[in-house]
C-alpha cells in the first residue's frame, strides 16, 4: 500500500505472519479467497523473527513442532538439533514462505493501529500506524500469545546511556558481551536462556531477579542425518502421539497417582524422567502432579534437591529456589547449565526481594543498597501474554464496543476463536483456546483448519456474518474456568492466570488458557462443526 488515501479491499485480512498467519494464508488461498496478511516486521517468522536473543530455542522437540500438513515439507526439511535454536527456526519459517510463495500475499512493515466493524457493510476496516487502511469481510488475528513485550515499571528505564535491549525486540545485528559489564533484569524463560549464553563470554554479569523460577534440564543434542531419516520414517506415529496428548507433546502423563507407589519407586521414577530430554519431567509425571498438593510437593522436593546439588553456595541456592509456587504450576523454563552460571566468579545475583531497584540512570542501576555501573542492560521482562497483543490494537465491535473494555476483567470467548459482539473476527491461538497450553503448531493446524472449514461452509451457504451467541460464549467461558479450577496453577500469579506486575491493570487473577486438553478441545470443535456450527449465529 503506497497511497494513504486508498483503501485496499480483500475477502479476508490476516494480522501477523508467524506460523499461524502463514498457514491461514495458505489455506484461504487454496480456497480461492482474496486474502492479505499484514505483518509489523520486515519478514515472516513471528516469534522467531522478533526473539533473536542469545540462547533462544525450542522447548518442545523440533520434530514434533514443525507443521504436519505437507508431506513434501516433511521430506525436504531436516532438523539439526532435537531442540532447535532461533536461527534454524527462522530459517524453517523462511523455507515455508519460499516453498509456498507466501510473501506475494503479505505486506510487511504494517503495524495495525485499529480495527473497526462496519455493521451496514458487514466488514472490518483496519487502520495502520502510518495511516494506511484496508477493508475485508473477515478479520483473522494471528497475533501469537507472547508477542507484546513489556518493560519493567522502573523509574528512569529510558535514561540509560549504554546499550540496552529487550529480549523480545532483539536487534538484527550481532551483540558482543566480551569485556562488558552486563545487567540482565528478569529470570523467566527468556532470561534463563539468555543468561546461560551471555555468561559464556561476558566480562561481568549481574542478574536482577524478582521471582525465581523452577528450571529443569533441556538435554539438547544434535540430530545426525541417519537419526533424521529415522524420525522422518516415524512422522505419522509421532504426530498421532501428539494428537492424542493433552498438550500435543510427546510426553504423556503417567496414569498412576503419586501415592500409588512407594517412596522409593516414586524417587526412581523421578530420576528416570529427570534424565530425559525436554518436558518429560513436567508433562510425563504422575497424573496428579499438577492437581494434588501432596503429589506436587514430592515433585517439588525432588527438583529442589537437584538444584542444590548444582550450586556451590547454598545461601545462593536459597535465593534461586522458588518458595511461592510448586514445580510446574508455571510454565517451566528448560535450561542447559543455568544454575552452574552462578558458580562463576564473574556472575552476581541480586535478589530484588531483598534490595529492590529504585531507579535506572544514565550509567546503570540503583538498588536500595548500592549503585551498579553497566555497559549494557538487557530487559528479560517478558510479555503481556495472550491478550496483550489484542489490547495494543484499538478493536471496536458492534455498537462501538471496545474489545479491551469487554475483556477488562478477563477474556470472554467462544472456543477461543470468536467473541460475541465482534462479528467475523476469528482469533487464532487466542485466549481460552487449547493452543495456549499446547505445543503450538499442533494446535495452530487445528485452529486454522476449523476456521477455514467454517468460512468454506459459510461461502457455500451464502452467509456473510458469523458471531458467537451470548449463551455460547458464557457457557464456554464458564467451562474454561471449570477446567482451570482443577489445576494448582490457578493458585499462582503468572501469565497463565493473567497477572503481570509490569502491566497496569494486570493484577487480578483470571484464567487465560484452556486446561481441558487438546484432544477434548478438538472433539468439541468437531461436534460444533458437525451440528452446523452451533453456538455461532450465521447470517
PDB file of C-alpha atoms in Angstrom, residues 155-395:
ATOM      1  CA  UNK A 155      11.779   4.946  37.155  1.00  0.00           C
ATOM      2  CA  UNK A 156      14.350   6.090  34.617  1.00  0.00           C
ATOM      3  CA  UNK A 157      14.090   2.998  32.414  1.00  0.00           C
ATOM      4  CA  UNK A 158      14.769   5.177  29.365  1.00  0.00           C
ATOM      5  CA  UNK A 159      17.649   7.180  30.892  1.00  0.00           C
ATOM      6  CA  UNK A 160      20.434   4.630  30.473  1.00  0.00           C
ATOM      7  CA  UNK A 161      23.094   5.834  28.000  1.00  0.00           C
ATOM      8  CA  UNK A 162      24.731   2.467  27.317  1.00  0.00           C
ATOM      9  CA  UNK A 163      23.442  -0.361  25.140  1.00  0.00           C
ATOM     10  CA  UNK A 164      20.033  -1.708  26.126  1.00  0.00           C
ATOM     11  CA  UNK A 165      17.779  -4.358  24.600  1.00  0.00           C
ATOM     12  CA  UNK A 166      14.553  -6.205  25.340  1.00  0.00           C
ATOM     13  CA  UNK A 167      14.887  -9.930  24.629  1.00  0.00           C
ATOM     14  CA  UNK A 168      11.650  -9.860  22.633  1.00  0.00           C
ATOM     15  CA  UNK A 169      12.890  -6.986  20.432  1.00  0.00           C
ATOM     16  CA  UNK A 170      16.458  -8.130  19.929  1.00  0.00           C
ATOM     17  CA  UNK A 171      18.468  -6.296  17.238  1.00  0.00           C
ATOM     18  CA  UNK A 172      19.263  -7.978  13.918  1.00  0.00           C
ATOM     19  CA  UNK A 173      22.967  -7.197  14.231  1.00  0.00           C
ATOM     20  CA  UNK A 174      25.475  -9.172  16.352  1.00  0.00           C
ATOM     21  CA  UNK A 175      25.794  -8.100  20.011  1.00  0.00           C
ATOM     22  CA  UNK A 176      29.068  -8.697  21.863  1.00  0.00           C
ATOM     23  CA  UNK A 177      29.327  -9.172  25.628  1.00  0.00           C
ATOM     24  CA  UNK A 178      33.107  -9.541  25.831  1.00  0.00           C
ATOM     25  CA  UNK A 179      34.808  -7.339  28.421  1.00  0.00           C
ATOM     26  CA  UNK A 180      31.476  -5.669  29.209  1.00  0.00           C
ATOM     27  CA  UNK A 181      29.591  -5.174  32.444  1.00  0.00           C
ATOM     28  CA  UNK A 182      26.141  -6.557  31.613  1.00  0.00           C
ATOM     29  CA  UNK A 183      22.900  -6.491  33.601  1.00  0.00           C
ATOM     30  CA  UNK A 184      20.006  -8.829  32.935  1.00  0.00           C
ATOM     31  CA  UNK A 185      16.689  -7.935  34.565  1.00  0.00           C
ATOM     32  CA  UNK A 186      14.387 -10.943  34.710  1.00  0.00           C
ATOM     33  CA  UNK A 187      14.732 -14.699  35.186  1.00  0.00           C
ATOM     34  CA  UNK A 188      11.765 -16.091  33.264  1.00  0.00           C
ATOM     35  CA  UNK A 189      12.130 -18.408  30.271  1.00  0.00           C
ATOM     36  CA  UNK A 190      13.828 -15.799  28.048  1.00  0.00           C
ATOM     37  CA  UNK A 191      16.075 -14.668  30.874  1.00  0.00           C
ATOM     38  CA  UNK A 192      17.164 -18.204  31.732  1.00  0.00           C
ATOM     39  CA  UNK A 193      18.157 -18.888  28.119  1.00  0.00           C
ATOM     40  CA  UNK A 194      19.891 -15.532  27.632  1.00  0.00           C
ATOM     41  CA  UNK A 195      21.750 -15.578  30.967  1.00  0.00           C
ATOM     42  CA  UNK A 196      23.177 -19.028  30.266  1.00  0.00           C
ATOM     43  CA  UNK A 197      24.530 -17.976  26.875  1.00  0.00           C
ATOM     44  CA  UNK A 198      25.738 -14.491  27.849  1.00  0.00           C
ATOM     45  CA  UNK A 199      27.720 -15.917  30.799  1.00  0.00           C
ATOM     46  CA  UNK A 200      29.953 -17.826  28.357  1.00  0.00           C
ATOM     47  CA  UNK A 201      31.647 -14.663  27.043  1.00  0.00           C
ATOM     48  CA  UNK A 202      30.699 -11.775  29.341  1.00  0.00           C
ATOM     49  CA  UNK A 203      33.165  -9.612  31.237  1.00  0.00           C
ATOM     50  CA  UNK A 204      30.892  -9.439  34.297  1.00  0.00           C
ATOM     51  CA  UNK A 205      27.214 -10.340  34.543  1.00  0.00           C
ATOM     52  CA  UNK A 206      24.760  -9.121  37.190  1.00  0.00           C
ATOM     53  CA  UNK A 207      21.351 -10.814  37.247  1.00  0.00           C
ATOM     54  CA  UNK A 208      18.466  -8.941  38.861  1.00  0.00           C
ATOM     55  CA  UNK A 209      15.872 -11.483  39.974  1.00  0.00           C
ATOM     56  CA  UNK A 210      12.427 -10.600  41.257  1.00  0.00           C
ATOM     57  CA  UNK A 211      10.859 -14.070  41.188  1.00  0.00           C
ATOM     58  CA  UNK A 212      12.906 -17.281  40.910  1.00  0.00           C
ATOM     59  CA  UNK A 213      11.607 -19.998  38.602  1.00  0.00           C
ATOM     60  CA  UNK A 214      11.746 -23.760  38.683  1.00  0.00           C
ATOM     61  CA  UNK A 215      14.019 -24.871  35.856  1.00  0.00           C
ATOM     62  CA  UNK A 216      14.927 -28.359  34.695  1.00  0.00           C
ATOM     63  CA  UNK A 217      17.480 -29.537  32.126  1.00  0.00           C
ATOM     64  CA  UNK A 218      16.699 -29.360  28.401  1.00  0.00           C
ATOM     65  CA  UNK A 219      19.260 -32.043  27.462  1.00  0.00           C
ATOM     66  CA  UNK A 220      19.580 -30.932  23.857  1.00  0.00           C
ATOM     67  CA  UNK A 221      21.679 -32.848  21.311  1.00  0.00           C
ATOM     68  CA  UNK A 222      22.494 -32.876  17.611  1.00  0.00           C
ATOM     69  CA  UNK A 223      20.452 -34.848  15.094  1.00  0.00           C
ATOM     70  CA  UNK A 224      22.699 -36.676  12.683  1.00  0.00           C
ATOM     71  CA  UNK A 225      21.433 -37.499   9.147  1.00  0.00           C
ATOM     72  CA  UNK A 226      20.742 -41.161   9.962  1.00  0.00           C
ATOM     73  CA  UNK A 227      18.669 -40.179  13.017  1.00  0.00           C
ATOM     74  CA  UNK A 228      16.760 -37.587  10.974  1.00  0.00           C
ATOM     75  CA  UNK A 229      15.937 -40.283   8.409  1.00  0.00           C
ATOM     76  CA  UNK A 230      14.582 -42.470  11.234  1.00  0.00           C
ATOM     77  CA  UNK A 231      12.499 -39.582  12.571  1.00  0.00           C
ATOM     78  CA  UNK A 232      11.158 -38.887   9.089  1.00  0.00           C
ATOM     79  CA  UNK A 233      10.063 -42.515   8.768  1.00  0.00           C
ATOM     80  CA  UNK A 234       8.132 -42.186  12.061  1.00  0.00           C
ATOM     81  CA  UNK A 235       6.361 -38.885  11.408  1.00  0.00           C
ATOM     82  CA  UNK A 236       2.901 -40.457  11.153  1.00  0.00           C
ATOM     83  CA  UNK A 237       3.417 -42.163  14.521  1.00  0.00           C
ATOM     84  CA  UNK A 238       4.893 -39.016  16.101  1.00  0.00           C
ATOM     85  CA  UNK A 239       2.026 -36.758  15.044  1.00  0.00           C
ATOM     86  CA  UNK A 240      -0.551 -39.349  16.097  1.00  0.00           C
ATOM     87  CA  UNK A 241       1.066 -39.466  19.533  1.00  0.00           C
ATOM     88  CA  UNK A 242       0.970 -35.670  19.755  1.00  0.00           C
ATOM     89  CA  UNK A 243      -2.653 -35.613  18.618  1.00  0.00           C
ATOM     90  CA  UNK A 244      -3.759 -37.834  21.500  1.00  0.00           C
ATOM     91  CA  UNK A 245      -1.711 -35.988  24.118  1.00  0.00           C
ATOM     92  CA  UNK A 246      -3.158 -33.338  26.465  1.00  0.00           C
ATOM     93  CA  UNK A 247      -0.707 -30.642  25.315  1.00  0.00           C
ATOM     94  CA  UNK A 248       0.282 -32.182  21.966  1.00  0.00           C
ATOM     95  CA  UNK A 249       3.765 -33.006  23.236  1.00  0.00           C
ATOM     96  CA  UNK A 250       5.275 -36.488  23.020  1.00  0.00           C
ATOM     97  CA  UNK A 251       5.326 -36.696  26.818  1.00  0.00           C
ATOM     98  CA  UNK A 252       2.182 -38.313  28.211  1.00  0.00           C
ATOM     99  CA  UNK A 253       1.265 -38.171  31.893  1.00  0.00           C
ATOM    100  CA  UNK A 254       1.757 -41.423  33.787  1.00  0.00           C
ATOM    101  CA  UNK A 255      -1.681 -42.942  34.572  1.00  0.00           C
ATOM    102  CA  UNK A 256      -0.739 -43.568  38.224  1.00  0.00           C
ATOM    103  CA  UNK A 257      -1.193 -41.223  41.147  1.00  0.00           C
ATOM    104  CA  UNK A 258       1.933 -40.263  43.081  1.00  0.00           C
ATOM    105  CA  UNK A 259       0.581 -42.145  46.116  1.00  0.00           C
ATOM    106  CA  UNK A 260       0.077 -45.360  44.121  1.00  0.00           C
ATOM    107  CA  UNK A 261       3.765 -46.197  44.507  1.00  0.00           C
ATOM    108  CA  UNK A 262       6.243 -46.450  47.358  1.00  0.00           C
ATOM    109  CA  UNK A 263       8.545 -43.503  48.143  1.00  0.00           C
ATOM    110  CA  UNK A 264      11.438 -45.494  46.678  1.00  0.00           C
ATOM    111  CA  UNK A 265       9.542 -46.223  43.455  1.00  0.00           C
ATOM    112  CA  UNK A 266       8.486 -42.587  43.219  1.00  0.00           C
ATOM    113  CA  UNK A 267      12.080 -41.411  43.608  1.00  0.00           C
ATOM    114  CA  UNK A 268      13.269 -43.847  40.937  1.00  0.00           C
ATOM    115  CA  UNK A 269      10.534 -42.642  38.584  1.00  0.00           C
ATOM    116  CA  UNK A 270      11.500 -39.010  39.180  1.00  0.00           C
ATOM    117  CA  UNK A 271      15.136 -39.860  38.429  1.00  0.00           C
ATOM    118  CA  UNK A 272      14.160 -41.563  35.182  1.00  0.00           C
ATOM    119  CA  UNK A 273      12.086 -38.595  33.995  1.00  0.00           C
ATOM    120  CA  UNK A 274      14.661 -36.022  35.122  1.00  0.00           C
ATOM    121  CA  UNK A 275      17.295 -37.712  32.952  1.00  0.00           C
ATOM    122  CA  UNK A 276      15.074 -37.474  29.853  1.00  0.00           C
ATOM    123  CA  UNK A 277      15.109 -34.513  27.433  1.00  0.00           C
ATOM    124  CA  UNK A 278      12.536 -31.740  27.186  1.00  0.00           C
ATOM    125  CA  UNK A 279       9.312 -31.597  29.178  1.00  0.00           C
ATOM    126  CA  UNK A 280       9.405 -35.259  30.257  1.00  0.00           C
ATOM    127  CA  UNK A 281       9.631 -34.394  33.956  1.00  0.00           C
ATOM    128  CA  UNK A 282       6.837 -31.807  33.703  1.00  0.00           C
ATOM    129  CA  UNK A 283       4.445 -33.364  31.179  1.00  0.00           C
ATOM    130  CA  UNK A 284       5.201 -37.052  31.752  1.00  0.00           C
ATOM    131  CA  UNK A 285       4.937 -37.167  35.549  1.00  0.00           C
ATOM    132  CA  UNK A 286       2.214 -38.718  37.712  1.00  0.00           C
ATOM    133  CA  UNK A 287      -1.285 -37.792  36.587  1.00  0.00           C
ATOM    134  CA  UNK A 288      -1.976 -35.822  39.766  1.00  0.00           C
ATOM    135  CA  UNK A 289       1.357 -33.971  39.937  1.00  0.00           C
ATOM    136  CA  UNK A 290      -0.222 -30.670  38.846  1.00  0.00           C
ATOM    137  CA  UNK A 291      -3.572 -31.073  40.607  1.00  0.00           C
ATOM    138  CA  UNK A 292      -2.815 -32.630  44.013  1.00  0.00           C
ATOM    139  CA  UNK A 293      -0.767 -30.665  46.527  1.00  0.00           C
ATOM    140  CA  UNK A 294       0.925 -33.681  48.121  1.00  0.00           C
ATOM    141  CA  UNK A 295       1.953 -35.069  44.729  1.00  0.00           C
ATOM    142  CA  UNK A 296       3.264 -31.679  43.681  1.00  0.00           C
ATOM    143  CA  UNK A 297       5.141 -31.291  46.948  1.00  0.00           C
ATOM    144  CA  UNK A 298       7.002 -34.548  46.282  1.00  0.00           C
ATOM    145  CA  UNK A 299       7.955 -33.442  42.771  1.00  0.00           C
ATOM    146  CA  UNK A 300       8.979 -30.001  44.062  1.00  0.00           C
ATOM    147  CA  UNK A 301      11.178 -31.501  46.797  1.00  0.00           C
ATOM    148  CA  UNK A 302      12.950 -33.649  44.202  1.00  0.00           C
ATOM    149  CA  UNK A 303      13.755 -30.664  41.954  1.00  0.00           C
ATOM    150  CA  UNK A 304      14.860 -28.635  44.990  1.00  0.00           C
ATOM    151  CA  UNK A 305      17.416 -31.320  45.814  1.00  0.00           C
ATOM    152  CA  UNK A 306      18.667 -31.337  42.213  1.00  0.00           C
ATOM    153  CA  UNK A 307      19.128 -27.570  42.137  1.00  0.00           C
ATOM    154  CA  UNK A 308      21.002 -27.515  45.445  1.00  0.00           C
ATOM    155  CA  UNK A 309      23.412 -30.164  44.159  1.00  0.00           C
ATOM    156  CA  UNK A 310      24.346 -27.913  41.235  1.00  0.00           C
ATOM    157  CA  UNK A 311      25.191 -24.820  43.274  1.00  0.00           C
ATOM    158  CA  UNK A 312      28.331 -24.320  45.351  1.00  0.00           C
ATOM    159  CA  UNK A 313      26.774 -21.721  47.661  1.00  0.00           C
ATOM    160  CA  UNK A 314      23.649 -22.907  49.491  1.00  0.00           C
ATOM    161  CA  UNK A 315      22.717 -19.363  50.543  1.00  0.00           C
ATOM    162  CA  UNK A 316      22.638 -18.548  46.856  1.00  0.00           C
ATOM    163  CA  UNK A 317      20.553 -21.669  46.272  1.00  0.00           C
ATOM    164  CA  UNK A 318      18.029 -20.321  48.784  1.00  0.00           C
ATOM    165  CA  UNK A 319      17.554 -17.299  46.526  1.00  0.00           C
ATOM    166  CA  UNK A 320      17.285 -19.291  43.294  1.00  0.00           C
ATOM    167  CA  UNK A 321      14.743 -21.835  44.572  1.00  0.00           C
ATOM    168  CA  UNK A 322      11.101 -20.635  44.448  1.00  0.00           C
ATOM    169  CA  UNK A 323       9.094 -20.641  47.641  1.00  0.00           C
ATOM    170  CA  UNK A 324       5.813 -19.137  46.393  1.00  0.00           C
ATOM    171  CA  UNK A 325       4.774 -21.847  43.929  1.00  0.00           C
ATOM    172  CA  UNK A 326       5.316 -25.537  43.291  1.00  0.00           C
ATOM    173  CA  UNK A 327       7.152 -27.073  40.377  1.00  0.00           C
ATOM    174  CA  UNK A 328       5.146 -26.984  37.127  1.00  0.00           C
ATOM    175  CA  UNK A 329       2.459 -24.573  38.337  1.00  0.00           C
ATOM    176  CA  UNK A 330       4.006 -22.030  35.976  1.00  0.00           C
ATOM    177  CA  UNK A 331       5.360 -22.883  32.547  1.00  0.00           C
ATOM    178  CA  UNK A 332       8.759 -24.414  33.250  1.00  0.00           C
ATOM    179  CA  UNK A 333      11.878 -22.862  31.680  1.00  0.00           C
ATOM    180  CA  UNK A 334      14.196 -25.552  30.320  1.00  0.00           C
ATOM    181  CA  UNK A 335      17.905 -24.853  30.657  1.00  0.00           C
ATOM    182  CA  UNK A 336      21.376 -26.004  29.670  1.00  0.00           C
ATOM    183  CA  UNK A 337      23.675 -25.133  32.557  1.00  0.00           C
ATOM    184  CA  UNK A 338      21.700 -22.219  34.006  1.00  0.00           C
ATOM    185  CA  UNK A 339      22.382 -22.890  37.689  1.00  0.00           C
ATOM    186  CA  UNK A 340      26.087 -23.506  37.094  1.00  0.00           C
ATOM    187  CA  UNK A 341      26.335 -19.932  35.775  1.00  0.00           C
ATOM    188  CA  UNK A 342      26.029 -18.703  39.361  1.00  0.00           C
ATOM    189  CA  UNK A 343      29.139 -20.668  40.348  1.00  0.00           C
ATOM    190  CA  UNK A 344      31.196 -18.410  38.067  1.00  0.00           C
ATOM    191  CA  UNK A 345      33.217 -15.685  39.852  1.00  0.00           C
ATOM    192  CA  UNK A 346      32.139 -13.084  37.263  1.00  0.00           C
ATOM    193  CA  UNK A 347      28.394 -13.605  37.840  1.00  0.00           C
ATOM    194  CA  UNK A 348      26.412 -11.952  40.656  1.00  0.00           C
ATOM    195  CA  UNK A 349      22.771 -12.466  41.617  1.00  0.00           C
ATOM    196  CA  UNK A 350      20.846  -9.522  43.060  1.00  0.00           C
ATOM    197  CA  UNK A 351      17.670 -10.606  44.848  1.00  0.00           C
ATOM    198  CA  UNK A 352      15.151  -7.811  44.312  1.00  0.00           C
ATOM    199  CA  UNK A 353      13.047  -9.075  47.193  1.00  0.00           C
ATOM    200  CA  UNK A 354      15.901  -8.018  49.484  1.00  0.00           C
ATOM    201  CA  UNK A 355      17.227  -4.963  47.635  1.00  0.00           C
ATOM    202  CA  UNK A 356      14.680  -3.685  45.096  1.00  0.00           C
ATOM    203  CA  UNK A 357      15.631  -1.491  42.156  1.00  0.00           C
ATOM    204  CA  UNK A 358      14.931   2.165  42.924  1.00  0.00           C
ATOM    205  CA  UNK A 359      15.760   3.567  39.510  1.00  0.00           C
ATOM    206  CA  UNK A 360      17.789   3.265  36.326  1.00  0.00           C
ATOM    207  CA  UNK A 361      20.047   6.209  35.467  1.00  0.00           C
ATOM    208  CA  UNK A 362      22.495   7.165  32.746  1.00  0.00           C
ATOM    209  CA  UNK A 363      25.265   4.847  33.953  1.00  0.00           C
ATOM    210  CA  UNK A 364      23.465   1.888  35.483  1.00  0.00           C
ATOM    211  CA  UNK A 365      21.038   0.662  38.130  1.00  0.00           C
ATOM    212  CA  UNK A 366      20.492   1.864  41.693  1.00  0.00           C
ATOM    213  CA  UNK A 367      19.027  -0.569  44.215  1.00  0.00           C
ATOM    214  CA  UNK A 368      18.058   0.148  47.801  1.00  0.00           C
ATOM    215  CA  UNK A 369      21.599  -0.563  48.993  1.00  0.00           C
ATOM    216  CA  UNK A 370      24.038   0.416  46.194  1.00  0.00           C
ATOM    217  CA  UNK A 371      24.634   1.601  42.627  1.00  0.00           C
ATOM    218  CA  UNK A 372      25.830  -0.707  39.835  1.00  0.00           C
ATOM    219  CA  UNK A 373      27.593   0.655  36.743  1.00  0.00           C
ATOM    220  CA  UNK A 374      26.921  -1.129  33.442  1.00  0.00           C
ATOM    221  CA  UNK A 375      27.847  -1.025  29.778  1.00  0.00           C
ATOM    222  CA  UNK A 376      24.681  -2.908  28.787  1.00  0.00           C
ATOM    223  CA  UNK A 377      21.235  -3.595  30.274  1.00  0.00           C
ATOM    224  CA  UNK A 378      19.091  -6.438  28.968  1.00  0.00           C
ATOM    225  CA  UNK A 379      15.406  -6.440  29.838  1.00  0.00           C
ATOM    226  CA  UNK A 380      14.233 -10.060  30.006  1.00  0.00           C
ATOM    227  CA  UNK A 381      10.910  -8.870  31.374  1.00  0.00           C
ATOM    228  CA  UNK A 382       8.635 -10.921  29.181  1.00  0.00           C
ATOM    229  CA  UNK A 383       5.327 -10.167  27.548  1.00  0.00           C
ATOM    230  CA  UNK A 384       1.810  -9.003  28.216  1.00  0.00           C
ATOM    231  CA  UNK A 385       0.703 -12.533  27.425  1.00  0.00           C
ATOM    232  CA  UNK A 386      -2.216 -13.762  25.313  1.00  0.00           C
ATOM    233  CA  UNK A 387      -4.474 -10.683  25.470  1.00  0.00           C
ATOM    234  CA  UNK A 388      -1.713  -8.045  25.428  1.00  0.00           C
ATOM    235  CA  UNK A 389      -1.348  -8.015  21.648  1.00  0.00           C
ATOM    236  CA  UNK A 390      -5.117  -7.515  21.335  1.00  0.00           C
ATOM    237  CA  UNK A 391      -5.053  -4.648  23.839  1.00  0.00           C
ATOM    238  CA  UNK A 392      -2.417  -2.823  21.773  1.00  0.00           C
ATOM    239  CA  UNK A 393      -4.872  -2.614  18.868  1.00  0.00           C
ATOM    240  CA  UNK A 394      -7.954  -0.411  19.225  1.00  0.00           C
ATOM    241  CA  UNK A 395     -10.536  -3.079  18.290  1.00  0.00           C
TER     242      UNK A 395
END
